[in-house]
Coordinates of C-alpha atoms in Angstrom, one line a residue:
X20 CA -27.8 -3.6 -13.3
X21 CA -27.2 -1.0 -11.0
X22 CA -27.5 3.0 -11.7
X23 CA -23.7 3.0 -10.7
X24 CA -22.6 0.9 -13.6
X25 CA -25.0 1.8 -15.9
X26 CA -23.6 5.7 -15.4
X27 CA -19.5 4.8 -15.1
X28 CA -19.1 4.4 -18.7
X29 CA -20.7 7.7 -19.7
X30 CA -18.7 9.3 -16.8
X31 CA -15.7 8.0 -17.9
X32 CA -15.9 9.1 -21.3
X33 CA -16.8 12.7 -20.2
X34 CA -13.6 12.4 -18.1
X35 CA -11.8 11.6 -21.3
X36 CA -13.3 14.0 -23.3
X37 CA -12.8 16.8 -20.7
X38 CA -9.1 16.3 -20.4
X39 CA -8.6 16.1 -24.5
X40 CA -9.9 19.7 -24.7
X41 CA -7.4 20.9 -21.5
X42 CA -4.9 18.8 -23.5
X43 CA -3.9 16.3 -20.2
X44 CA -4.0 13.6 -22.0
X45 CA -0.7 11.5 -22.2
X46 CA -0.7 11.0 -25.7
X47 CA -1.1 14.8 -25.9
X48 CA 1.9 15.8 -23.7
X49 CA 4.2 13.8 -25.6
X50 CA 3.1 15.4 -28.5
X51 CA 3.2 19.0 -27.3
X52 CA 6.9 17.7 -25.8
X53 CA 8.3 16.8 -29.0
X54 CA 7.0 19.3 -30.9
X55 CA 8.4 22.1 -28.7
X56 CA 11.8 20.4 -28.1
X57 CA 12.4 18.8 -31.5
X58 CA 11.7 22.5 -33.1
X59 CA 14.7 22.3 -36.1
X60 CA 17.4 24.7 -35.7
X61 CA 18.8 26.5 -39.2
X62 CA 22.8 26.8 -39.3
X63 CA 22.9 31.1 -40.2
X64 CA 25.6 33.4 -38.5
X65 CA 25.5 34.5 -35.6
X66 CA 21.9 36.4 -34.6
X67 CA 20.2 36.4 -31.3
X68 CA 20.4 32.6 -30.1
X69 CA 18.1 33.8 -27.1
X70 CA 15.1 34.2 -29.4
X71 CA 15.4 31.2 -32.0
X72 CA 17.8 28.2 -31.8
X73 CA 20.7 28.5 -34.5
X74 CA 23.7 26.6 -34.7
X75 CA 26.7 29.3 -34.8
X76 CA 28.7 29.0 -38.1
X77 CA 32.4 29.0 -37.4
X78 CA 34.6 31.7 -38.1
X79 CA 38.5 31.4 -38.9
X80 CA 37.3 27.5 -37.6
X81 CA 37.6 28.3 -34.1
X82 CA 35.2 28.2 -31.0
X83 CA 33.7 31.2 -29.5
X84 CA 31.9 32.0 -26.6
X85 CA 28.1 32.5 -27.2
X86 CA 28.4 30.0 -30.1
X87 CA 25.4 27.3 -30.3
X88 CA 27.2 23.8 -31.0
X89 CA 26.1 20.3 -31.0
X90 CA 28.0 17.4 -28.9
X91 CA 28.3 14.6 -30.9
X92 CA 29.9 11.8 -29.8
X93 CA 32.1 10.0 -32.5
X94 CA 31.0 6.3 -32.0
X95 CA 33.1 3.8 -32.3
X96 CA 33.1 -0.1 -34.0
X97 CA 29.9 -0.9 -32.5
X98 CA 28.4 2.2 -31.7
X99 CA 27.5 4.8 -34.0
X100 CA 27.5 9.1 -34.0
X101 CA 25.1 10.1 -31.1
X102 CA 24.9 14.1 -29.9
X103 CA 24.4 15.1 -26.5
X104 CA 20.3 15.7 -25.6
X105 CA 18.2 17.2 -23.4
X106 CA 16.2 13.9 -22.0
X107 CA 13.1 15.9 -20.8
X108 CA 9.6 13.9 -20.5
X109 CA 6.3 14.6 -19.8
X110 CA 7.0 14.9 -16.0
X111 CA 9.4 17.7 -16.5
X112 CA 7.0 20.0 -18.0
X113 CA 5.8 22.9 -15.6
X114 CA 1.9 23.7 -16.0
X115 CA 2.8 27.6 -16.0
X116 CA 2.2 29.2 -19.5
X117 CA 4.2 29.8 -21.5
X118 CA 5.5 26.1 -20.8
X119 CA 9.2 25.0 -20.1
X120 CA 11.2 22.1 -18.5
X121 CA 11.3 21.9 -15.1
X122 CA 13.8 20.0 -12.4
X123 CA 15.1 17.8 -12.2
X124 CA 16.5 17.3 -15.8
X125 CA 18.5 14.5 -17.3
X126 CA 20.6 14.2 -20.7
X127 CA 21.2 11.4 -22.3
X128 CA 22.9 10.4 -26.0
X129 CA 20.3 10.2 -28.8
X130 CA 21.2 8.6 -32.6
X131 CA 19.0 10.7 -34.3
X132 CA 22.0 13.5 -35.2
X133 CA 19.5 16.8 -35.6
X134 CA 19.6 20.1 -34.6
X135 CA 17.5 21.6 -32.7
X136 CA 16.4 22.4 -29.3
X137 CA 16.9 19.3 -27.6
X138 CA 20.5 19.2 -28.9
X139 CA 21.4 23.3 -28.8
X140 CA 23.9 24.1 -25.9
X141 CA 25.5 27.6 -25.7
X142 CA 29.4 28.0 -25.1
X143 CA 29.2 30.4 -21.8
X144 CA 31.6 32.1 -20.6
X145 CA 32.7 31.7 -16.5
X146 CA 35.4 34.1 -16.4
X147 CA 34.7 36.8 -17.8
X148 CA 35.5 36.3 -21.4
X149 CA 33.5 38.6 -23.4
X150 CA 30.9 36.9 -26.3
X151 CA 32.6 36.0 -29.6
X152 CA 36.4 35.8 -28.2
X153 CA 37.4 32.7 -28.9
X154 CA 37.8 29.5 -26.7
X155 CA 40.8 28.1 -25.7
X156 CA 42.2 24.7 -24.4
X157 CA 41.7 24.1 -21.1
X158 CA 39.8 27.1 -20.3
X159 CA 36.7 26.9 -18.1
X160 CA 33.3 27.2 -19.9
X161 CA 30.1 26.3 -19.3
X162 CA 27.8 24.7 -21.4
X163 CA 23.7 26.0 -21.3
X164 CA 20.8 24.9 -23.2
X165 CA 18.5 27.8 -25.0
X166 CA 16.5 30.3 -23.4
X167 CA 12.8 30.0 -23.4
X168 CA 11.4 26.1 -24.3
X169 CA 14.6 24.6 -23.1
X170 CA 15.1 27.4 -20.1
X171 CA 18.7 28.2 -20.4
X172 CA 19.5 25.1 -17.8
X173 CA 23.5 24.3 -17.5
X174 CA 25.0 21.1 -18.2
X175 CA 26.3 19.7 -14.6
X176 CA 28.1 17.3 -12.9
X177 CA 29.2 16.4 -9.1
X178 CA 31.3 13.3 -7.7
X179 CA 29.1 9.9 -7.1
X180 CA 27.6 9.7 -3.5
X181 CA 24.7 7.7 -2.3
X182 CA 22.0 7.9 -4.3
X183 CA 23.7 10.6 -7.0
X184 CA 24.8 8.7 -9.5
X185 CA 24.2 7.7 -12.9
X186 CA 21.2 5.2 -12.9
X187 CA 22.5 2.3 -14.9
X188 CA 26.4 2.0 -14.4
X189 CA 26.9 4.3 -10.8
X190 CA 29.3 6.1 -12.5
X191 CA 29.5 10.3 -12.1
X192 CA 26.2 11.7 -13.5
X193 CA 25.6 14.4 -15.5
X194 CA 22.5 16.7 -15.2
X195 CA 21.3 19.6 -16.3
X196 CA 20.4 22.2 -13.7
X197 CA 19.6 26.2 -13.3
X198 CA 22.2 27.6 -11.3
X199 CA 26.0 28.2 -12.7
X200 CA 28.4 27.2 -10.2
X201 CA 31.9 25.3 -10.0
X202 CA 30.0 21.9 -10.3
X203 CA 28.7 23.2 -14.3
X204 CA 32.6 24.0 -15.5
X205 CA 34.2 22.0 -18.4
X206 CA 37.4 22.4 -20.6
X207 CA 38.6 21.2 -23.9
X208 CA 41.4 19.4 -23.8
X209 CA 43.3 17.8 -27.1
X210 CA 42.4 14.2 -27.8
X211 CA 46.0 12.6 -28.2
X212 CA 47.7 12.8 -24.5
X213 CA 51.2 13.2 -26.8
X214 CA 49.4 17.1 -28.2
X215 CA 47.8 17.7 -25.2
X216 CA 50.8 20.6 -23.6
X217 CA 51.8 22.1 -26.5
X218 CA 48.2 22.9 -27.3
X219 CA 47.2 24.0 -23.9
X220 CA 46.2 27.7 -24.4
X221 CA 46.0 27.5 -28.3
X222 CA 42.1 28.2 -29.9
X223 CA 39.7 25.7 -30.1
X224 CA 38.9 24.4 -33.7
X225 CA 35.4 24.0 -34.1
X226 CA 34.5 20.1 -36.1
X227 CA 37.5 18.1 -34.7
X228 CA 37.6 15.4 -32.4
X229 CA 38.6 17.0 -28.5
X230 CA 37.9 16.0 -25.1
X231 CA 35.1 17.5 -22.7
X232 CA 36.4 17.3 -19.3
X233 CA 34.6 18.1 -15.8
X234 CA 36.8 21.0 -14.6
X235 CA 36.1 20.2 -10.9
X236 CA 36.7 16.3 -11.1
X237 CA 38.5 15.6 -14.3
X238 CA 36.5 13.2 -15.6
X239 CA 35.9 12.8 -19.2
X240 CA 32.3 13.2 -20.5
X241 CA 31.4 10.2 -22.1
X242 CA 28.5 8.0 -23.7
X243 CA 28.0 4.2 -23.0
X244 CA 26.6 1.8 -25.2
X245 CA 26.3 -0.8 -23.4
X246 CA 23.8 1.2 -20.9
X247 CA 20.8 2.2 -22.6
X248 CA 17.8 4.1 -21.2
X249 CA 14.3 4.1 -22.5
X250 CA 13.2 7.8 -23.3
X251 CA 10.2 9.8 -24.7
X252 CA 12.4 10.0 -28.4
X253 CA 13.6 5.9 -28.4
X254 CA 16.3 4.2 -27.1
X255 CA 19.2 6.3 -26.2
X256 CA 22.6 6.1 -24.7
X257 CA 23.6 6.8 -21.0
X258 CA 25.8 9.9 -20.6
X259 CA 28.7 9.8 -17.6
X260 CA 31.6 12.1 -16.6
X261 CA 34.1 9.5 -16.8
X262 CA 37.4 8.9 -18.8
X263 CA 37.6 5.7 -19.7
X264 CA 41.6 4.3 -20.6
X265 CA 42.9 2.1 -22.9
X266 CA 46.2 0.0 -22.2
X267 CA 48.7 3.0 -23.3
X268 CA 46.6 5.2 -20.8
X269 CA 45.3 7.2 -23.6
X270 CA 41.3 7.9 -23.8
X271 CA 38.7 5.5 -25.4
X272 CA 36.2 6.9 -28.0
X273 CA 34.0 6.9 -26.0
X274 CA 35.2 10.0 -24.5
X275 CA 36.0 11.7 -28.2
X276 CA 33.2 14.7 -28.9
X277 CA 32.6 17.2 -31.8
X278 CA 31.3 20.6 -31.4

């Protein structure tokens, strides 16, 4: 036996043990992932959302800029509720201190319907509208994740080209990235196409079914089923921008959200 294998074991365990105490292990980063992006989020009024995650409680049922809302998808007959996430692994994590997630950054639609930071986005305002006036159909709005952890990144989306699209169907993707532009607009628009003009302009009510449409493209955000990706929290359903239409031309459930 040769010194060099009788000494490889021992240095491989001192390896091991060395990156246990720097926590680089793998089984330790998806630890310190979850527990950081999986922190719960209390429903309470309205308090500073930039130093805790809270979900905004409604007032006179409407939507207001600076609330913090869930996405939820409504499902459908094969498909059940699934909210709008952050899909952040181990790869996105910077080595600064304090931590955060890094670029690029994904979403994707998870079953498990919690709140907390993986599932928080802020209703931000784009022109102007001042925090707590409410949100109206069809009005530009973007949509950010908390500050801190989640680094206040803004849900984005640009038309398919070569090698930009979403990995399993091709259709638009949706991303999450740090700088607010045209590309990270959206606007609420009714569900029923027949509503859809007499509401335009009216307040947004907050726990009904509404579309979330890409204001520069007009695509529909929307979660497929049939396209399911593999993350650090389970299996998970493929978020798109694209409005998928049924034989009346009216839009499938699977373009139907709650906030």
């Amino acid at each position: 036996m040769t010194y060099q294998r009788l000494y490889q074991p021992k240095d491989t365990m001192k390896d091991f043990l060395n990156k246990r105490e720097r926590g680089e292990l793998l089984s330790q980063k998806v630890d310190f992932l979850k527990q950081n992006i999986l922190s719960p989020a209390s429903v309470v009024m309205r308090v500073s959302v930039y130093m805790q995650v809270n979900l905004s409680a409604t007032i006179n049922g409407e939507l207001r800029f600076g609330d913090v809302v869930m996405l939820v998808n409504v499902g459908g007959k094969d498909r059940e509720h699934s909210a709008l996430s952050i899909n952040a692994n181990v790869d996105n994590l910077t080595k600064t201190f304090p931590p955060s997630i890094k670029m690029p950054c994904g979403v994707s639609a998870g079953k498990g319907i919690q709140a907390c930071i993986r599932t928080a986005f802020i209703i931000t305002s784009v022109d102007g509208s001042p925090e707590q006036s409410t949100l109206h159909y069809d009005q530009s709005f973007a949509l950010r994740t908390t500050s801190g952890f989640a680094k206040g990144l803004y849900l984005t989306s640009d038309k398919p080209r070569f090698l930009k699209t979403a990995k399993k169907s091709g259709l638009q993707d949706v991303y999450l990235d740090e700088t607010l532009s045209a590309l990270s607009w959206w606007k609420i628009s009714h569900f029923d196409p027949q509503e859809r003009f007499e509401s335009e302009g009216l307040p947004v009510p907050a726990n009904e079914k509404v579309l979330v449409v890409h204001t520069m493209t007009n695509e529909g955000l929307a979660v497929l089923s049939e396209k399911l990706l593999w993350t650090a929290y389970g299996r998970e359903y493929e978020v798109v921008a694209h409005t998928f239409l049924d034989t009346h031309r009216a839009e499938q459930d699977v373009n139907f959200w709650i906030l």
